[in-house]
Amino acid sequence: MKKIKTILPVIAGGACLAEAWLLPDSSAHPAAEKPYFSMILLVILILTAFLFLMTFFSKKVEDKYSEKAPFYAGILVFLAVLNILTVKTATLPVLYFPSLDRVFGVLVEDFSFIGKCLLYSLRLQMTGWFFGAAAGILTGIAIGFNKQAKYWIYPLVRVLGPIPSTAWIPLVLISFPTVVSASAFLIGIAVWFPTTVLTASGIASISRAYFEAASTLGASGAYTILKVGIPAAMPHMFIGLFNGTTSSFITLVTAEMLGAKYGIGWYINWQKDMMSYANVYAGLIVMSITCYCIITLLFRMRDKVLVWQKGVIKW
């Protein structure tokens, strides 16, 4: 059964490649510079064939690959169907659904400019995310451990926090001197609220027995906060950071429409206005991969910090 699963991507890749080569393209679609989709399929076919052969020599590879092989085959089938509906038959509107050759062609031919936009977005994203996460953790700790802070700050968090960060744009535009600082503030707000709430919630859910035991052993207030409270609240804290990271990417796209000259969100919006939907899809692919990598990095960091909870939340 496992061997059947592991050969499915090879069959799907071969069928997809045969369809791309043998079926004629519709004249309604502009021709791409090169058959990028077929090139990618050829690489995938070689890779999946290699993995299939490796399953005969390694039981570990077979067990691991057989779990994901049907999903990989499903992706290839989806791409084959999409290729038929676009460049082969022009069933979908040509303007809004360009050929996969053109989409992948943008990623190759426009790579340097997209790379500049991505670096600009990452600078903006990391700046806003860092300050938003730091402010959220500190605010959450203050609310969780200080009654006065909870009395005065927590009601403001509950009232102002749920407001979408993009709703602050009119105020931000007149309050910050540059577009970069204004955009970073909006991203920071998107990260700050879930981090604050989840950090405070994590502290509130800690069993009082931990604090009583630390106090009995002579621990000071600062030691109790740093060595007992914060480590115990970290699982909730990381969940807040995950939620904030996702929200920050949504805010990033809007923030880059405030007048930025670069940025992946600006690039997608610009290409949409130019009706270049191949570039729009290429930008979405880059943004998706980037968001996936950042979330994966956060999960790896979580597994390193929270060793006792490794694998509890999977990504």
Tab-separated table of N, CA, C and O in Angstrom, residues 15-73:
chain	number	residue	atom	x	y	z
A	15	ALA	N	1.665	12.576	-15.978
A	15	ALA	CA	0.439	12.926	-16.696
A	15	ALA	C	0.335	14.434	-16.899
A	15	ALA	O	-0.073	14.911	-17.967
A	16	CYS	N	0.709	15.188	-15.868
A	16	CYS	CA	0.661	16.650	-15.962
A	16	CYS	C	1.639	17.158	-17.017
A	16	CYS	O	1.317	18.063	-17.800
A	17	LEU	N	2.830	16.574	-17.048
A	17	LEU	CA	3.832	16.982	-18.038
A	17	LEU	C	3.380	16.609	-19.449
A	17	LEU	O	3.560	17.399	-20.403
A	18	ALA	N	2.790	15.424	-19.608
A	18	ALA	CA	2.296	15.003	-20.928
A	18	ALA	C	1.188	15.929	-21.411
A	18	ALA	O	1.143	16.313	-22.591
A	19	GLU	N	0.303	16.298	-20.481
A	19	GLU	CA	-0.772	17.240	-20.849
A	19	GLU	C	-0.215	18.592	-21.279
A	19	GLU	O	-0.681	19.197	-22.244
A	20	ALA	N	0.806	19.079	-20.567
A	20	ALA	CA	1.394	20.383	-20.902
A	20	ALA	C	2.094	20.345	-22.262
A	20	ALA	O	2.091	21.349	-23.000
A	21	TRP	N	2.683	19.206	-22.594
A	21	TRP	CA	3.422	19.100	-23.859
A	21	TRP	C	2.526	18.774	-25.054
A	21	TRP	O	2.694	19.314	-26.144
A	22	LEU	N	1.560	17.878	-24.850
A	22	LEU	CA	0.827	17.317	-25.980
A	22	LEU	C	-0.409	18.122	-26.370
A	22	LEU	O	-0.713	18.247	-27.561
A	23	LEU	N	-1.128	18.665	-25.392
A	23	LEU	CA	-2.327	19.431	-25.736
A	23	LEU	C	-1.943	20.800	-26.284
A	23	LEU	O	-1.081	21.481	-25.726
A	24	PRO	N	-2.573	21.236	-27.363
A	24	PRO	CA	-2.232	22.555	-27.944
A	24	PRO	C	-2.763	23.688	-27.076
A	24	PRO	O	-3.784	23.563	-26.404
A	25	ASP	N	-2.037	24.810	-27.099
A	25	ASP	CA	-2.457	25.984	-26.337
A	25	ASP	C	-3.545	26.740	-27.088
A	25	ASP	O	-3.598	26.736	-28.325
A	26	SER	N	-4.405	27.400	-26.316
A	26	SER	CA	-5.445	28.226	-26.925
A	26	SER	C	-4.820	29.507	-27.488
A	26	SER	O	-3.924	30.100	-26.881
A	27	SER	N	-5.308	29.928	-28.614
A	27	SER	CA	-4.794	31.162	-29.235
A	27	SER	C	-5.211	32.403	-28.450
A	27	SER	O	-4.675	33.488	-28.676
A	28	ALA	N	-6.169	32.252	-27.545
A	28	ALA	CA	-6.634	33.406	-26.765
A	28	ALA	C	-5.619	33.834	-25.725
A	28	ALA	O	-5.656	34.985	-25.258
A	29	HIS	N	-4.700	32.942	-25.343
A	29	HIS	CA	-3.705	33.267	-24.322
A	29	HIS	C	-2.416	33.766	-24.974
A	29	HIS	O	-1.908	33.149	-25.917
A	30	PRO	N	-1.876	34.892	-24.478
A	30	PRO	CA	-0.566	35.351	-24.977
A	30	PRO	C	0.504	34.303	-24.678
A	30	PRO	O	0.517	33.700	-23.607
A	31	ALA	N	1.390	34.099	-25.639
A	31	ALA	CA	2.440	33.094	-25.462
A	31	ALA	C	3.468	33.581	-24.444
A	31	ALA	O	3.824	34.765	-24.410
A	32	ALA	N	3.946	32.671	-23.628
A	32	ALA	CA	4.991	32.993	-22.654
A	32	ALA	C	6.355	32.952	-23.325
A	32	ALA	O	6.529	32.370	-24.409
A	33	GLU	N	7.341	33.593	-22.676
A	33	GLU	CA	8.696	33.616	-23.223
A	33	GLU	C	9.277	32.205	-23.322
A	33	GLU	O	9.883	31.835	-24.313
A	34	LYS	N	9.076	31.419	-22.263
A	34	LYS	CA	9.598	30.053	-22.206
A	34	LYS	C	8.566	29.160	-21.524
A	34	LYS	O	7.724	29.650	-20.766
A	35	PRO	N	8.626	27.852	-21.766
A	35	PRO	CA	7.675	26.931	-21.108
A	35	PRO	C	8.073	26.654	-19.648
A	35	PRO	O	8.481	25.547	-19.287
A	36	TYR	N	7.944	27.681	-18.811
A	36	TYR	CA	8.406	27.567	-17.426
A	36	TYR	C	7.650	26.486	-16.662
A	36	TYR	O	8.234	25.778	-15.839
A	37	PHE	N	6.359	26.361	-16.914
A	37	PHE	CA	5.571	25.361	-16.203
A	37	PHE	C	6.065	23.948	-16.522
A	37	PHE	O	6.212	23.113	-15.625
A	38	SER	N	6.355	23.699	-17.792
A	38	SER	CA	6.865	22.381	-18.179
A	38	SER	C	8.235	22.117	-17.566
A	38	SER	O	8.539	20.988	-17.153
A	39	MET	N	9.061	23.153	-17.480
A	39	MET	CA	10.380	22.999	-16.862
A	39	MET	C	10.254	22.609	-15.386
A	39	MET	O	10.946	21.717	-14.897
A	40	ILE	N	9.351	23.294	-14.704
A	40	ILE	CA	9.148	22.999	-13.282
A	40	ILE	C	8.593	21.583	-13.110
A	40	ILE	O	9.004	20.842	-12.219
A	41	LEU	N	7.657	21.202	-13.983
A	41	LEU	CA	7.099	19.848	-13.916
A	41	LEU	C	8.168	18.788	-14.152
A	41	LEU	O	8.150	17.729	-13.512
A	42	LEU	N	9.085	19.068	-15.066
A	42	LEU	CA	10.162	18.109	-15.342
A	42	LEU	C	11.045	17.931	-14.112
A	42	LEU	O	11.425	16.799	-13.760
A	43	VAL	N	11.356	19.040	-13.435
A	43	VAL	CA	12.159	18.961	-12.206
A	43	VAL	C	11.403	18.181	-11.125
A	43	VAL	O	11.980	17.327	-10.431
A	44	ILE	N	10.098	18.455	-11.003
A	44	ILE	CA	9.288	17.750	-10.005
A	44	ILE	C	9.218	16.264	-10.318
A	44	ILE	O	9.308	15.420	-9.413
A	45	LEU	N	9.078	15.928	-11.596
A	45	LEU	CA	9.008	14.521	-11.988
A	45	LEU	C	10.300	13.789	-11.645
A	45	LEU	O	10.274	12.659	-11.131
A	46	ILE	N	11.421	14.422	-11.908
A	46	ILE	CA	12.710	13.811	-11.576
A	46	ILE	C	12.850	13.637	-10.069
A	46	ILE	O	13.292	12.593	-9.581
A	47	LEU	N	12.444	14.655	-9.304
A	47	LEU	CA	12.551	14.597	-7.849
A	47	LEU	C	11.647	13.514	-7.265
A	47	LEU	O	12.066	12.735	-6.393
A	48	THR	N	10.394	13.449	-7.729
A	48	THR	CA	9.468	12.438	-7.200
A	48	THR	C	9.912	11.027	-7.596
A	48	THR	O	9.737	10.082	-6.811
A	49	ALA	N	10.476	10.881	-8.796
A	49	ALA	CA	10.990	9.564	-9.200
A	49	ALA	C	12.166	9.147	-8.323
A	49	ALA	O	12.291	7.976	-7.937
A	50	PHE	N	13.012	10.118	-7.982
A	50	PHE	CA	14.152	9.826	-7.106
A	50	PHE	C	13.672	9.399	-5.718
A	50	PHE	O	14.179	8.424	-5.138
A	51	LEU	N	12.677	10.122	-5.180
A	51	LEU	CA	12.143	9.768	-3.864
A	51	LEU	C	11.475	8.399	-3.886
A	51	LEU	O	11.566	7.637	-2.923
A	52	PHE	N	10.799	8.084	-4.992
A	52	PHE	CA	10.172	6.762	-5.113
A	52	PHE	C	11.229	5.664	-5.093
A	52	PHE	O	11.057	4.627	-4.430
A	53	LEU	N	12.342	5.871	-5.788
A	53	LEU	CA	13.416	4.884	-5.788
A	53	LEU	C	14.052	4.763	-4.405
A	53	LEU	O	14.454	3.666	-3.988
A	54	MET	N	14.139	5.890	-3.678
A	54	MET	CA	14.742	5.865	-2.345
A	54	MET	C	13.917	5.034	-1.366
A	54	MET	O	14.454	4.504	-0.394
A	55	THR	N	12.616	4.917	-1.620
A	55	THR	CA	11.780	4.134	-0.708
A	55	THR	C	12.142	2.648	-0.726
A	55	THR	O	11.810	1.921	0.219
A	56	PHE	N	12.818	2.196	-1.782
A	56	PHE	CA	13.247	0.795	-1.850
A	56	PHE	C	14.490	0.532	-1.000
A	56	PHE	O	14.788	-0.611	-0.679
A	57	PHE	N	15.196	1.608	-0.640
A	57	PHE	CA	16.452	1.451	0.091
A	57	PHE	C	16.366	1.944	1.537
A	57	PHE	O	17.243	1.645	2.342
A	58	SER	N	15.337	2.749	1.847
A	58	SER	CA	15.227	3.306	3.194
A	58	SER	C	13.790	3.186	3.686
A	58	SER	O	12.864	3.765	3.087
A	59	LYS	N	13.605	2.440	4.754
A	59	LYS	CA	12.288	2.291	5.349
A	59	LYS	C	11.801	3.606	5.943
A	59	LYS	O	10.600	3.928	5.891
A	60	LYS	N	12.724	4.387	6.487
A	60	LYS	CA	12.374	5.677	7.082
A	60	LYS	C	11.826	6.633	6.028
A	60	LYS	O	10.834	7.325	6.249
A	61	VAL	N	12.502	6.670	4.868
A	61	VAL	CA	12.038	7.534	3.772
A	61	VAL	C	10.666	7.079	3.289
A	61	VAL	O	9.777	7.892	3.020
A	62	GLU	N	10.474	5.776	3.194
A	62	GLU	CA	9.192	5.242	2.730
A	62	GLU	C	8.061	5.618	3.678
A	62	GLU	O	6.988	6.056	3.243
A	63	ASP	N	8.281	5.472	4.983
A	63	ASP	CA	7.240	5.783	5.957
A	63	ASP	C	6.883	7.262	5.939
A	63	ASP	O	5.701	7.632	5.996
A	64	LYS	N	7.908	8.100	5.859
A	64	LYS	CA	7.675	9.545	5.905
A	64	LYS	C	7.067	10.061	4.604
A	64	LYS	O	6.146	10.878	4.610
A	65	TYR	N	7.579	9.573	3.476
A	65	TYR	CA	7.129	10.076	2.174
A	65	TYR	C	5.738	9.564	1.822
A	65	TYR	O	4.963	10.273	1.175
A	66	SER	N	5.401	8.344	2.255
A	66	SER	CA	4.101	7.771	1.905
A	66	SER	C	2.945	8.550	2.539
A	66	SER	O	1.831	8.538	2.001
A	67	GLU	N	3.197	9.229	3.658
A	67	GLU	CA	2.148	10.027	4.294
A	67	GLU	C	1.793	11.258	3.472
A	67	GLU	O	0.626	11.666	3.416
A	68	LYS	N	2.787	11.870	2.841
A	68	LYS	CA	2.568	13.127	2.128
A	68	LYS	C	2.419	12.954	0.621
A	68	LYS	O	2.010	13.887	-0.075
A	69	ALA	N	2.763	11.772	0.105
A	69	ALA	CA	2.751	11.565	-1.342
A	69	ALA	C	1.379	11.805	-1.976
A	69	ALA	O	1.294	12.461	-3.025
A	70	PRO	N	0.264	11.294	-1.397
A	70	PRO	CA	-1.044	11.577	-2.010
A	70	PRO	C	-1.366	13.064	-2.086
A	70	PRO	O	-1.976	13.522	-3.062
A	71	PHE	N	-0.937	13.825	-1.075
A	71	PHE	CA	-1.177	15.274	-1.105
A	71	PHE	C	-0.382	15.930	-2.231
A	71	PHE	O	-0.903	16.788	-2.958
A	72	TYR	N	0.887	15.543	-2.396
A	72	TYR	CA	1.691	16.071	-3.489
A	72	TYR	C	1.074	15.736	-4.838
A	72	TYR	O	1.050	16.569	-5.752
A	73	ALA	N	0.561	14.507	-4.963
A	73	ALA	CA	-0.098	14.108	-6.206
A	73	ALA	C	-1.342	14.959	-6.453
A	73	ALA	O	-1.629	15.353	-7.589
